[in-house]
């Protein structure tokens, strides 16, 4: 029997994927259980959710008794979106992180230099995007922390090493290892509506070290041994080749709009730091980002932008466009 999951349920699960604290995970799971349609077709899902809720509660209690130390393991979400760098040993993940962000991970010609996920912020136009370097995934090694980062990511960059003959095979191992689990990669992000917990995260195929000799032959080899339909990029983290195109594509894949807020009576908005919303986001979403009480107190807003007359008065459900200016009235 199909589960016929509702939009509310899918929204709750989407939030669960993005949860970055145990408290938030528990809240989302409870919301999912409340929203799940109650009928025979969802019996298995309901049982699975209850089991996960009790696990989350235990995890939370255990974390508290350790003085909240566990919280340090989580990387808080920052910026316009989260992108996870993934690949086999030596693919150049850490080198790419240092090329695109302010982070300074250890880069070395021997495998397993990176032991823990490391974030960095990538500037693009007037926004910042969070990139996270991860330990290598191999047939034997798959860190559970990496798995949950993949689940919650807006985008994964799967790196293929074009300098080494093993590179394409190691990248194939990453795909196979993920296919054996519940956090998989795909051309587009999606949730599986029948198998609770199975998620697909959008991925780019990033052929790295395109400066190396015979790089193109190894790219061919990868395509033969592991056909995937992800968007493809050719870069060199070392020389910088292809990085601008990759940055632009990353930003577009996040599908966010930038909104600038303006104080009533102020002549100009604050242009330094836009708020970023997923496309389709509304005035209420901006109000929430500015202050947690603003959404409740909002009376109306004025909007300046490409698709409205200057200073148009709108309600909270008004959908904003990229680079709109918003004045919130409480
Ligand atoms: N020629 C070349 N070497 C690279 C490139 N990117 C990374 N490397 C080298 O590949 C090795 C592994 O890089 P690293 O970033 O530590 O790999 P990781 O294990 O995936 O984090 C280092 O010696 C890097 O200098 C590239 O684009 N071209
Ligand atoms: Mg590394």
XYZ file of C-alpha atoms and ligand atoms in Angstrom:
359
model
C 0.000 0.000 0.000
C 1.465 3.421 -0.847
C 2.205 5.642 2.117
C 0.654 8.784 0.541
C 2.760 11.106 2.631
C 1.453 14.638 3.003
C 3.277 17.854 2.211
C 3.408 18.628 5.944
C 5.117 15.301 6.607
C 7.643 15.848 3.832
C 8.379 19.324 5.177
C 9.013 17.877 8.630
C 11.337 15.250 7.180
C 13.136 17.916 5.175
C 13.693 19.831 8.437
C 14.882 16.633 10.112
C 17.543 16.253 7.422
C 18.794 19.745 8.178
C 18.663 19.435 11.961
C 22.040 20.275 13.431
C 21.492 19.484 17.102
C 20.079 16.440 18.924
C 17.282 18.647 20.357
C 16.297 19.764 16.872
C 16.377 16.171 15.576
C 14.062 15.011 18.344
C 11.660 17.886 17.725
C 11.495 17.068 13.999
C 11.002 13.336 14.585
C 8.107 14.076 16.927
C 6.630 16.388 14.322
C 7.008 13.663 11.665
C 5.176 11.170 13.867
C 2.381 13.679 14.418
C 2.080 14.453 10.696
C 2.356 10.949 9.283
C -0.955 9.682 7.868
C -2.174 6.963 10.255
C -3.176 3.894 8.228
C -1.971 0.359 7.452
C 0.342 1.559 4.694
C 2.434 3.556 7.164
C 2.612 0.997 10.015
C 6.248 0.245 9.328
C 7.112 3.943 9.052
C 5.352 4.739 12.312
C 7.202 1.955 14.137
C 10.490 3.150 12.654
C 9.807 6.727 13.766
C 8.940 5.640 17.306
C 12.161 3.668 17.500
C 14.141 6.674 16.285
C 12.404 8.967 18.778
C 13.348 6.734 21.675
C 16.924 6.509 20.381
C 17.086 10.305 20.052
C 15.792 10.746 23.616
C 18.427 8.363 24.960
C 21.141 10.102 22.973
C 20.032 13.467 24.329
C 19.983 12.232 27.933
C 23.414 10.647 27.534
C 24.784 13.871 26.024
C 23.450 15.944 28.939
C 24.977 13.625 31.529
C 28.336 14.086 29.825
C 27.956 17.825 30.326
C 26.847 18.483 26.762
C 30.275 17.584 25.372
C 28.709 15.781 22.464
C 27.433 19.049 21.031
C 30.997 19.904 20.046
C 30.911 17.168 17.410
C 28.295 18.979 15.424
C 29.184 21.630 12.922
C 26.553 24.383 13.040
C 25.026 25.372 9.713
C 26.257 28.737 8.490
C 25.860 30.764 5.337
C 23.627 30.259 2.330
C 23.964 26.468 2.240
C 26.037 23.434 3.141
C 28.249 21.605 0.644
C 30.094 18.402 1.593
C 33.361 17.387 -0.096
C 33.506 13.646 -0.529
C 35.935 11.228 -2.109
C 38.501 8.497 -1.745
C 41.954 8.999 -0.218
C 44.127 11.658 -1.918
C 41.371 12.869 -4.241
C 42.245 16.442 -3.244
C 39.325 17.247 -0.925
C 41.449 19.167 1.553
C 43.313 20.974 -1.227
C 39.986 22.011 -2.739
C 38.717 23.262 0.631
C 41.826 25.409 1.032
C 41.501 26.694 -2.552
C 37.872 27.753 -2.141
C 37.686 28.880 1.494
C 39.611 30.533 4.296
C 40.147 27.154 5.998
C 43.641 25.669 6.258
C 43.292 21.881 6.348
C 46.335 19.642 6.183
C 47.082 18.682 2.573
C 49.423 15.771 2.009
C 50.475 13.213 -0.572
C 49.605 10.322 1.713
C 46.111 8.987 2.454
C 44.033 9.492 5.633
C 45.496 12.889 6.511
C 42.000 14.141 7.338
C 40.433 12.487 10.380
C 37.514 14.750 11.237
C 35.121 16.890 9.208
C 36.406 20.444 8.785
C 34.296 23.419 7.689
C 35.296 26.509 5.759
C 33.353 29.414 4.273
C 33.439 30.037 0.525
C 32.728 33.631 -0.505
C 30.638 34.038 -3.647
C 29.422 37.497 -4.691
C 27.905 38.843 -1.453
C 27.167 35.529 0.271
C 29.122 32.818 2.051
C 28.629 29.097 1.463
C 29.683 26.458 3.991
C 31.997 23.770 2.605
C 32.916 20.740 4.725
C 35.976 18.560 4.146
C 35.559 14.935 5.293
C 37.741 11.897 5.949
C 38.058 9.623 2.891
C 35.359 7.070 2.190
C 36.653 3.645 1.152
C 35.242 0.133 0.854
C 36.285 -0.408 4.504
C 35.916 3.074 6.010
C 32.759 5.140 6.223
C 32.591 7.472 9.186
C 28.998 7.720 10.553
C 29.549 11.467 10.978
C 30.176 11.740 7.226
C 26.981 9.836 6.581
C 24.863 12.298 8.544
C 26.658 15.240 6.904
C 25.705 13.852 3.495
C 22.093 13.482 4.589
C 21.882 17.078 5.730
C 23.874 18.631 2.886
C 22.362 20.777 0.173
C 24.973 19.474 -2.225
C 27.802 16.919 -2.271
C 30.933 17.279 -4.394
C 32.210 13.802 -5.275
C 35.873 14.180 -6.158
C 37.624 11.878 -8.606
C 41.450 11.850 -8.615
C 42.617 12.098 -12.231
C 46.315 11.893 -11.393
C 46.394 8.320 -10.175
C 45.238 5.181 -12.005
C 43.495 4.095 -8.804
C 41.547 7.371 -8.625
C 38.540 6.344 -10.729
C 38.246 3.011 -8.915
C 38.444 4.662 -5.489
C 35.672 7.080 -6.519
C 33.570 4.132 -7.674
C 34.107 2.544 -4.229
C 32.642 5.690 -2.635
C 29.469 5.372 -4.719
C 29.153 1.649 -3.955
C 29.730 2.214 -0.239
C 26.964 4.831 -0.158
C 24.584 2.643 -2.128
C 24.840 0.065 0.658
C 23.540 2.643 3.159
C 20.616 5.039 3.456
C 22.305 8.339 2.562
C 22.834 8.155 -1.181
C 23.765 10.530 -3.968
C 21.661 11.497 -6.970
C 21.302 14.113 -9.688
C 18.650 15.803 -7.528
C 17.892 15.758 -3.802
C 14.847 13.721 -2.777
C 13.309 11.729 0.038
C 12.156 8.169 -0.536
C 8.477 8.114 0.370
C 8.318 4.370 1.061
C 11.580 3.727 2.829
C 11.769 6.070 5.804
C 15.285 7.318 6.349
C 16.454 6.744 2.783
C 17.577 10.084 1.380
C 19.120 11.205 -1.896
C 21.394 14.210 -1.841
C 22.175 16.140 -4.981
C 25.746 15.545 -6.140
C 28.228 17.045 -8.596
C 30.939 14.891 -10.104
C 34.172 16.853 -9.716
C 37.104 15.520 -11.734
C 40.099 16.954 -9.865
C 43.776 17.243 -10.877
C 42.842 17.906 -14.504
C 46.358 19.371 -14.787
C 47.836 15.857 -14.510
C 49.116 13.887 -17.478
C 46.551 11.544 -19.108
C 43.828 13.036 -16.888
C 41.213 12.667 -19.623
C 41.843 8.919 -19.990
C 41.124 8.416 -16.298
C 37.922 10.436 -16.556
C 36.874 8.039 -19.359
C 37.768 5.077 -17.157
C 35.547 6.401 -14.379
C 32.628 6.881 -16.752
C 32.982 3.297 -17.972
C 33.229 1.657 -14.571
C 30.689 3.866 -12.799
C 28.105 5.579 -14.958
C 26.299 8.378 -13.041
C 24.117 11.179 -14.336
C 25.424 13.950 -12.043
C 26.516 17.302 -13.465
C 30.238 17.134 -14.234
C 33.064 19.583 -13.582
C 36.743 19.483 -14.415
C 38.990 21.342 -12.012
C 42.457 21.600 -10.620
C 42.487 22.534 -6.956
C 46.220 23.096 -7.451
C 46.237 25.499 -10.442
C 42.738 26.900 -9.918
C 41.508 25.800 -13.352
C 37.725 25.408 -13.502
C 37.143 26.696 -9.983
C 35.166 29.799 -10.980
C 32.671 27.730 -12.984
C 32.365 25.292 -10.083
C 31.711 28.101 -7.586
C 29.022 29.596 -9.799
C 27.331 26.185 -10.226
C 27.453 25.546 -6.471
C 25.725 28.845 -5.794
C 23.050 28.156 -8.420
C 22.449 24.647 -7.080
C 21.650 26.054 -3.629
C 18.718 27.840 -5.268
C 18.552 30.669 -2.765
C 17.390 34.246 -3.061
C 19.152 37.145 -1.345
C 17.106 39.686 0.551
C 18.321 42.969 2.026
C 16.486 44.476 4.971
C 15.925 48.163 5.536
C 14.862 49.959 8.697
C 11.670 52.018 8.231
C 12.740 55.671 7.589
C 16.262 54.628 6.594
C 17.159 55.715 3.075
C 19.276 52.709 2.156
C 19.091 49.031 3.094
C 21.948 47.176 4.751
C 23.751 45.961 1.617
C 26.605 44.267 3.449
C 24.946 41.085 4.523
C 21.881 39.772 2.754
C 19.628 37.187 4.343
C 19.380 34.078 2.192
C 16.157 32.092 1.715
C 15.376 29.022 -0.315
C 13.646 30.084 -3.534
C 9.929 30.471 -2.819
C 10.653 31.958 0.622
C 8.327 34.666 1.947
C 8.396 37.892 3.946
C 7.542 35.826 7.057
C 10.647 33.694 6.493
C 12.799 36.838 6.475
C 11.067 38.153 9.604
C 11.919 34.880 11.358
C 15.573 35.193 10.371
C 15.823 38.768 11.626
C 14.363 37.952 15.047
C 12.465 34.955 16.362
C 9.575 37.171 17.557
C 9.272 39.247 14.394
C 7.198 36.710 12.444
C 4.529 36.803 15.153
C 4.580 40.606 15.434
C 4.623 41.374 11.714
C 1.800 43.658 10.541
C 2.912 44.288 6.958
C 6.034 44.877 4.918
C 7.158 47.099 2.063
C 9.123 45.614 -0.799
C 11.432 47.145 -3.427
C 12.559 44.935 -6.267
C 12.462 43.888 -9.893
C 8.947 42.473 -9.848
C 7.110 45.030 -7.708
C 6.674 48.800 -7.664
C 8.965 50.533 -5.197
C 7.639 50.334 -1.660
C 4.732 48.000 -2.432
C 2.841 47.035 0.722
C 2.629 43.234 1.137
C 1.575 40.640 3.705
C 3.705 37.919 5.274
C 2.975 35.340 2.587
C 4.476 37.476 -0.207
C 7.126 35.468 -2.099
C 10.434 37.310 -2.456
C 12.778 37.512 -5.450
C 16.563 37.575 -5.526
C 17.920 40.986 -4.408
C 14.598 42.317 -3.093
C 14.728 44.957 -0.366
C 12.288 44.466 2.526
C 11.120 46.824 5.257
C 9.378 45.010 8.107
C 6.628 46.802 10.028
C 5.688 45.378 13.433
N 48.540 17.987 -9.542
C 47.575 18.179 -8.661
N 47.727 17.721 -7.403
C 46.726 17.944 -6.527
C 45.525 18.611 -6.898
N 44.721 18.648 -5.817
C 45.365 18.024 -4.819
N 46.593 17.589 -5.231
C 47.596 16.854 -4.436
O 47.061 15.591 -4.085
C 47.497 15.203 -2.774
C 46.308 14.872 -1.886
O 45.572 16.064 -1.650
P 44.631 16.219 -0.367
O 43.874 17.470 -0.539
O 45.414 16.049 0.900
O 43.684 14.945 -0.583
P 42.487 14.399 0.341
O 42.994 13.145 0.957
O 41.356 14.127 -0.605
O 42.143 15.457 1.331
C 48.348 16.353 -2.262
O 49.702 16.041 -2.490
C 47.893 17.542 -3.121
O 48.904 18.502 -3.242
C 45.406 19.081 -8.251
O 44.407 19.670 -8.675
N 46.455 18.824 -9.076
Mg 42.206 15.380 3.368
